[in-house]
mmCIF file of C-alpha atoms in Angstrom:
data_model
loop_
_atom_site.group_PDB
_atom_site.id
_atom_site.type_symbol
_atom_site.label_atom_id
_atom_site.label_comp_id
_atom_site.label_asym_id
_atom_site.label_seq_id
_atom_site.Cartn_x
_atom_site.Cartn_y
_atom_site.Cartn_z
ATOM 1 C CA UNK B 1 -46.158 -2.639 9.187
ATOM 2 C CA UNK B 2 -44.333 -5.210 6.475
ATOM 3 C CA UNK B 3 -41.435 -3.763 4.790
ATOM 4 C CA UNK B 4 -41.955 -2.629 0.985
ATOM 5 C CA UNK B 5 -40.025 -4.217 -1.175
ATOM 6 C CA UNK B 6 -37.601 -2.277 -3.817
ATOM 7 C CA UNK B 7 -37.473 -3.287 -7.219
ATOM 8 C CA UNK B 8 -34.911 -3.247 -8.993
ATOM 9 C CA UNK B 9 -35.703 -0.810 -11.970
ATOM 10 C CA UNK B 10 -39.199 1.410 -12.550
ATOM 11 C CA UNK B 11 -39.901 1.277 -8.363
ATOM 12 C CA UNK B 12 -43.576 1.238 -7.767
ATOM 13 C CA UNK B 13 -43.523 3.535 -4.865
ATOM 14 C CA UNK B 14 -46.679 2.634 -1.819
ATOM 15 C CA UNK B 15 -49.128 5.033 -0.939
ATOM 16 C CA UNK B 16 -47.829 6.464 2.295
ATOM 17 C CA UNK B 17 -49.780 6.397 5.626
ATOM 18 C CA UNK B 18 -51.371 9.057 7.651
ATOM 19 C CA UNK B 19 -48.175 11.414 8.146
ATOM 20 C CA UNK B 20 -47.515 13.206 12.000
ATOM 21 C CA UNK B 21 -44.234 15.177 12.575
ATOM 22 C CA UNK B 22 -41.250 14.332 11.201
ATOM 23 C CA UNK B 23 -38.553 13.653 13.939
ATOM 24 C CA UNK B 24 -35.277 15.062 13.275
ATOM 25 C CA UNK B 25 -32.272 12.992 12.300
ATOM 26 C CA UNK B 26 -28.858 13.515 12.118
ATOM 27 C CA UNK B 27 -25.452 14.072 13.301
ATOM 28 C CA UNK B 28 -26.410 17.852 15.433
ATOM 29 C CA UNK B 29 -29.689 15.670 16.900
ATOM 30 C CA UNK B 30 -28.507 12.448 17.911
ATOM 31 C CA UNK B 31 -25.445 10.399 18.533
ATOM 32 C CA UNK B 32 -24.498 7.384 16.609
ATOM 33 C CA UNK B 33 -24.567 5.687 20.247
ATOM 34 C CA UNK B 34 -28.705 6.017 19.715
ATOM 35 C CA UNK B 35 -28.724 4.112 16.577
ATOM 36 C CA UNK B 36 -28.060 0.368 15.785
ATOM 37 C CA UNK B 37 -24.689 -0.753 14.359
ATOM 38 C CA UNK B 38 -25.285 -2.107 10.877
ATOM 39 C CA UNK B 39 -23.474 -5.063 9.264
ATOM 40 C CA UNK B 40 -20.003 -4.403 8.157
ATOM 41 C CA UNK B 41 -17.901 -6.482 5.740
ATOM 42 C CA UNK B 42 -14.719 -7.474 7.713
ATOM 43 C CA UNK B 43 -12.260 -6.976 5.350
ATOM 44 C CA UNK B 44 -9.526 -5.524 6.880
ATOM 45 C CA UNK B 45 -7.910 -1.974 5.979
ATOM 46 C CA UNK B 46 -4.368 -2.195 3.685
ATOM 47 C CA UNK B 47 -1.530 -2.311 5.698
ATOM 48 C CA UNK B 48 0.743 1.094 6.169
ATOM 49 C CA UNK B 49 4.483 0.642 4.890
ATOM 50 C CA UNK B 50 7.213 2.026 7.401
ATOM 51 C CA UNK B 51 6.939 5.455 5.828
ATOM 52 C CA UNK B 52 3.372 6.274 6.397
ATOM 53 C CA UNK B 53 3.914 5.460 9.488
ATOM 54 C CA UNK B 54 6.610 7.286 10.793
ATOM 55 C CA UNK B 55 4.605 10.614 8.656
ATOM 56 C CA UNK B 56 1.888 10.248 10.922
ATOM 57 C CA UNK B 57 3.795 9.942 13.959
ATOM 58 C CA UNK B 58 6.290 13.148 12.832
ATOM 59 C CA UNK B 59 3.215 15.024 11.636
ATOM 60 C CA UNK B 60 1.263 14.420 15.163
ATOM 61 C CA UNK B 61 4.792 15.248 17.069
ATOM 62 C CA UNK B 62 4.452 18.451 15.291
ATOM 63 C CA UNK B 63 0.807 19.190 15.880
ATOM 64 C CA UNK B 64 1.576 18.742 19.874
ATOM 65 C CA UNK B 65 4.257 21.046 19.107
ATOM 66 C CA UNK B 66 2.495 23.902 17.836
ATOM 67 C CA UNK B 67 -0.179 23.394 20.120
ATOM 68 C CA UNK B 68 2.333 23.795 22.851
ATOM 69 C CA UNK B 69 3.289 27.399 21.507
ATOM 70 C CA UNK B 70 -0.065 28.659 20.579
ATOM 71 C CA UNK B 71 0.756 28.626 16.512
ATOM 72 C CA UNK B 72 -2.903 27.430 16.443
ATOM 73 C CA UNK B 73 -3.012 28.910 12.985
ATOM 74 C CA UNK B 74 -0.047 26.677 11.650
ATOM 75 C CA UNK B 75 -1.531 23.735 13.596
ATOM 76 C CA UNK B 76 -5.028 24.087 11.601
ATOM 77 C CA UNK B 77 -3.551 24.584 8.282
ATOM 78 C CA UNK B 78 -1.441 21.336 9.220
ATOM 79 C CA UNK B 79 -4.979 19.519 9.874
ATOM 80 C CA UNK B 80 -6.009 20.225 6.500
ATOM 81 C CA UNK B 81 -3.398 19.181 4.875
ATOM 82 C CA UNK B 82 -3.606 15.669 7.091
ATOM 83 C CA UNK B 83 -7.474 15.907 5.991
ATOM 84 C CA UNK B 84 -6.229 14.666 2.355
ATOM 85 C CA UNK B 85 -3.825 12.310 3.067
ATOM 86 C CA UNK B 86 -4.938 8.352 1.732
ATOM 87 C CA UNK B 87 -7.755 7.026 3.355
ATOM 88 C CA UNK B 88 -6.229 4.121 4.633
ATOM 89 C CA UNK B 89 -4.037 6.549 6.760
ATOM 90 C CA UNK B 90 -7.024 7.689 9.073
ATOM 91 C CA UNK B 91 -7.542 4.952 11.345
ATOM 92 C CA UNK B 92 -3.744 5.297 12.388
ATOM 93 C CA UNK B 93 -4.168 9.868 12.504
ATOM 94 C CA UNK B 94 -7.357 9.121 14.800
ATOM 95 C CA UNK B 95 -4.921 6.263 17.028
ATOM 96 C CA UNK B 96 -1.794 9.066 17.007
ATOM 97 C CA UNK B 97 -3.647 12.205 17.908
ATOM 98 C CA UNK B 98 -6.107 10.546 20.621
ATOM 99 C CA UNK B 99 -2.777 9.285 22.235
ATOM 100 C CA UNK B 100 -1.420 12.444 22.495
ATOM 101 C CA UNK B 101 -4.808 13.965 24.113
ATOM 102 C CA UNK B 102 -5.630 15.523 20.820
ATOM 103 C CA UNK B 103 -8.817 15.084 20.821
ATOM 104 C CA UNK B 104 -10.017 18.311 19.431
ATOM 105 C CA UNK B 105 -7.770 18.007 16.633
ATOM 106 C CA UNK B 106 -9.093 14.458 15.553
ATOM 107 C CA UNK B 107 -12.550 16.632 15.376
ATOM 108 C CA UNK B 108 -11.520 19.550 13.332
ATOM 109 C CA UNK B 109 -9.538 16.898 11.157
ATOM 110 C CA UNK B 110 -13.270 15.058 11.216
ATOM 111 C CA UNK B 111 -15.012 18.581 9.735
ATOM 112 C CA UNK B 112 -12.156 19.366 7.304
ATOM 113 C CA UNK B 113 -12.507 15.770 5.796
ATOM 114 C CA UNK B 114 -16.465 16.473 4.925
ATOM 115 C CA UNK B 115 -15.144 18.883 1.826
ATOM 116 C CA UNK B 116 -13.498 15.635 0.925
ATOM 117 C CA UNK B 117 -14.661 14.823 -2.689
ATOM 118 C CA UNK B 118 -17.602 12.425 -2.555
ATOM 119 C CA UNK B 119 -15.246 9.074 -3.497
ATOM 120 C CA UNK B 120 -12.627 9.818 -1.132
ATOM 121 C CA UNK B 121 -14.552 10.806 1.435
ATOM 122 C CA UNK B 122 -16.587 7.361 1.439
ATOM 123 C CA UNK B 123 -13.382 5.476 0.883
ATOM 124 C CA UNK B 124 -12.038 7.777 4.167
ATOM 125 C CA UNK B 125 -15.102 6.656 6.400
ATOM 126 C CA UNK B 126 -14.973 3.318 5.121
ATOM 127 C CA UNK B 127 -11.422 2.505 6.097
ATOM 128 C CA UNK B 128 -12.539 3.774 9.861
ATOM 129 C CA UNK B 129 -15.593 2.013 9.794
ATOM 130 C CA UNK B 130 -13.273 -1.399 8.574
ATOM 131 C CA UNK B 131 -10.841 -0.746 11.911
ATOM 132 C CA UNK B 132 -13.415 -0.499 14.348
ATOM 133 C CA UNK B 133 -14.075 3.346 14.890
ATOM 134 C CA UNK B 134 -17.923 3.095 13.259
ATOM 135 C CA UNK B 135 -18.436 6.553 14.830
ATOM 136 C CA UNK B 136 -16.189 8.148 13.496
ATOM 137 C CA UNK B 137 -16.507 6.977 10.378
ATOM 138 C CA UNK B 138 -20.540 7.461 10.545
ATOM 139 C CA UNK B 139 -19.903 11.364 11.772
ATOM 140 C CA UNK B 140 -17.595 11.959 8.592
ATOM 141 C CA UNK B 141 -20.323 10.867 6.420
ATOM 142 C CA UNK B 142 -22.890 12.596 7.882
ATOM 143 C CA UNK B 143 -20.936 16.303 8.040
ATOM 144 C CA UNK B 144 -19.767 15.447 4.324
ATOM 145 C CA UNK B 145 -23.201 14.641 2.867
ATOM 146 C CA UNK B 146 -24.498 17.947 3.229
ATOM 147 C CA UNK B 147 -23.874 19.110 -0.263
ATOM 148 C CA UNK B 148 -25.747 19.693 -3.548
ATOM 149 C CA UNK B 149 -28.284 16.987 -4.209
ATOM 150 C CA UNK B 150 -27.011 16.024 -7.540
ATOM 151 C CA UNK B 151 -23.294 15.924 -6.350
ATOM 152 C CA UNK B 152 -24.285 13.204 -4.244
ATOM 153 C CA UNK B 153 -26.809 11.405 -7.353
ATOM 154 C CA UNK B 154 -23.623 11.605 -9.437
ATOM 155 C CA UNK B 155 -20.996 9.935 -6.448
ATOM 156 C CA UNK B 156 -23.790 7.006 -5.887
ATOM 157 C CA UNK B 157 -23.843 6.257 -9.396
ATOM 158 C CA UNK B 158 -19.867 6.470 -9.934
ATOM 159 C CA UNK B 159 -19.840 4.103 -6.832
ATOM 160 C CA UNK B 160 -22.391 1.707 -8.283
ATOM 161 C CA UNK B 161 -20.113 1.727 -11.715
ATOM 162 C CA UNK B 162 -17.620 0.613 -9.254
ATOM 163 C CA UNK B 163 -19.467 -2.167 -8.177
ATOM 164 C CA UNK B 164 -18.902 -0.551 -4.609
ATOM 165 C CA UNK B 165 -22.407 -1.534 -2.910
ATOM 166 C CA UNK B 166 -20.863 -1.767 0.803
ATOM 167 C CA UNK B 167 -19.819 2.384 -0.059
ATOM 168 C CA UNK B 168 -23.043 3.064 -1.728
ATOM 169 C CA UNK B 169 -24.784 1.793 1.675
ATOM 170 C CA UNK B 170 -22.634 4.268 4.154
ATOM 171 C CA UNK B 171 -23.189 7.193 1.887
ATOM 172 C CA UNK B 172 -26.507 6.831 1.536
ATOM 173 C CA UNK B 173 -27.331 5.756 4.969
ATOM 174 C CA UNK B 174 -25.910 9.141 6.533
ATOM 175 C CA UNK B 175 -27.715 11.394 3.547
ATOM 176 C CA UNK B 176 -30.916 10.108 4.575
ATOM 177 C CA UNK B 177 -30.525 10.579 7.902
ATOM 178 C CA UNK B 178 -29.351 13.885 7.557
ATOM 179 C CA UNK B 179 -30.716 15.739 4.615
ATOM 180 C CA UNK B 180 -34.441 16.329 4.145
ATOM 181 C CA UNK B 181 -36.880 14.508 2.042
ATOM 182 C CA UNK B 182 -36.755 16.416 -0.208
ATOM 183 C CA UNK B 183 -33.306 17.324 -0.953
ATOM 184 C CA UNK B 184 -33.036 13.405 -0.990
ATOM 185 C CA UNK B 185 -35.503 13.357 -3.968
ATOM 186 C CA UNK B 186 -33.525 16.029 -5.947
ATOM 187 C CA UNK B 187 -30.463 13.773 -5.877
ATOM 188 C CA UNK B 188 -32.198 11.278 -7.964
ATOM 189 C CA UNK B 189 -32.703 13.989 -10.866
ATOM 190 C CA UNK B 190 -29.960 12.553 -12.940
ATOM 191 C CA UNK B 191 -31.059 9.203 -12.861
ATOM 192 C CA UNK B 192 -34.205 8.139 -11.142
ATOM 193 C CA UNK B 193 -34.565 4.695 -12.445
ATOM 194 C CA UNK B 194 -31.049 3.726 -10.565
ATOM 195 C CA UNK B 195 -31.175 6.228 -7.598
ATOM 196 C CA UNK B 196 -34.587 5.859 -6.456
ATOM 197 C CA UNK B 197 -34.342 2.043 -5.393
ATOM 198 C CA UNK B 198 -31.194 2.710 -4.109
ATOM 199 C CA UNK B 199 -32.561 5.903 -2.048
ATOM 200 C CA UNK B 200 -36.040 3.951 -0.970
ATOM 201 C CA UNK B 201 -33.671 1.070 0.589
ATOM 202 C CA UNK B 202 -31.832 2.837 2.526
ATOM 203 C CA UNK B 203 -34.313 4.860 4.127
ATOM 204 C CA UNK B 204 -36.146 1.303 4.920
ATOM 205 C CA UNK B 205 -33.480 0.373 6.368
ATOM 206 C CA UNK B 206 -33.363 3.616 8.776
ATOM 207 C CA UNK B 207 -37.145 3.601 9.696
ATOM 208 C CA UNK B 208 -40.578 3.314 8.594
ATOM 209 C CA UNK B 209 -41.134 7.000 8.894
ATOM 210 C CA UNK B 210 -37.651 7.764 6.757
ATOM 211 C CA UNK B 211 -39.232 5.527 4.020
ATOM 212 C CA UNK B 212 -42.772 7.359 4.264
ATOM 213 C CA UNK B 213 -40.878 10.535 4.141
ATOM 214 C CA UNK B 214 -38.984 9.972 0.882
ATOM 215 C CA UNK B 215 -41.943 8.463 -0.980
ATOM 216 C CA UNK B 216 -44.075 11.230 -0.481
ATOM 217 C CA UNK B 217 -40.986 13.651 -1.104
ATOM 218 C CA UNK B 218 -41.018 11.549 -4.526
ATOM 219 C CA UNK B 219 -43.548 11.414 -5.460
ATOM 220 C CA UNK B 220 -43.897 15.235 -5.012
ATOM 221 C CA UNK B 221 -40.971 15.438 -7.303
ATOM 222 C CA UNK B 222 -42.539 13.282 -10.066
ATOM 223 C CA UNK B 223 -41.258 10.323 -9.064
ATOM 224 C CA UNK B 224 -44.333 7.930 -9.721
ATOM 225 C CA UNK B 225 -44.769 4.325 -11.904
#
């Protein structure tokens, strides 16, 4: 089948094919491992002064600590305090707590960051994604996109008045994948003529089925020329 193209404003959206069962996507049914990598700019993340540094370290030193004695209660409230810290500080957390075998920590740390607002949580998974841990940065998006539809209309359009395509693309990649058709449609309530390309390309870019799904899904919502 030859790709659709997206317009760029008023998309004229194809009659879909003969629809069979949707196949679940997502973070709790596959593994990034089963998908391809996707182009990343390789700009590379701002450098940590001396401080931040030494923070992390202390801060992981204390984790291990309270690990040790079972405080598992002062460790987690620790992990969601981390879970804010600049973005540009999580590629070093993830080095510093795998290191010390903390491993689970790094995951809870992961799960707290998905109640990240929408900007700083894409600027979180991008600076992972920009030093090389694409999983980790794809699993963040994907546990932090499940959220009401027009939070996420209102983030992609901030990010687009940012000129931040590169973010746009991550965020939108994951919600796809993850949410349904039709929670995807809602998101393009506040304004379709913007959001609706945007939405139809990345879910090209994920499958032909994704893109069949959110056409019909849109034009169910009233999305048509």
């Amino acid at each position: 089948m030859a790709p659709v193209a997206v317009p760029e404003a008023g998309p004229v959206l194809p009659a879909p094919p003969a629809r069979g069962g949707r196949t679940p996507r997502g973070a709790r049914f596959a593994g990034a491992a089963e998908e391809p990598a996707r182009p990343h700019t390789t700009t590379q993340p701002e450098p940590l002064d001396e401080g931040a540094r030494r923070h992390t370290a202390e801060t992981v030193a204390t984790l291990t600590r309270l690990r040790g004695e079972g405080r598992s209660g002062e460790a987690h409230a620790l992990l969601v305090e981390a879970a804010y810290w600049p973005p540009a500080r999580f590629p070093l957390l993830a080095a510093e707590l795998h290191g010390a075998g903390l491993d689970a920590d790094w995951a809870t740390l992961l799960w707290e960051a998905a109640s990240l607002p929408a900007d700083r949580l894409v600027a979180a998974a991008d600076a992972l994604t920009v030093a090389g841990r694409t999983a980790d940065g794809r699993q963040m998006l994907r546990q932090g996109v499940t959220r009401p539809a027009p939070e996420i209309g209102a983030a992609v359009l901030g990010l687009a008045d940012q000129g931040r395509g590169r973010e746009i693309g991550a965020l939108l990649d994951a919600y796809v994948r993850v949410c349904a058709p039709e929670e995807a449609a809602r998101s393009a309530e506040t304004d379709p003529e913007r959001l609706v390309p945007l939405l139809l390309r990345a879910a090209r870019d994920v499958s032909d089925e994704c893109q069949w799904d959110l056409v019909h899904a849109l034009r169910v919502a009233g999305f048509t020329p």
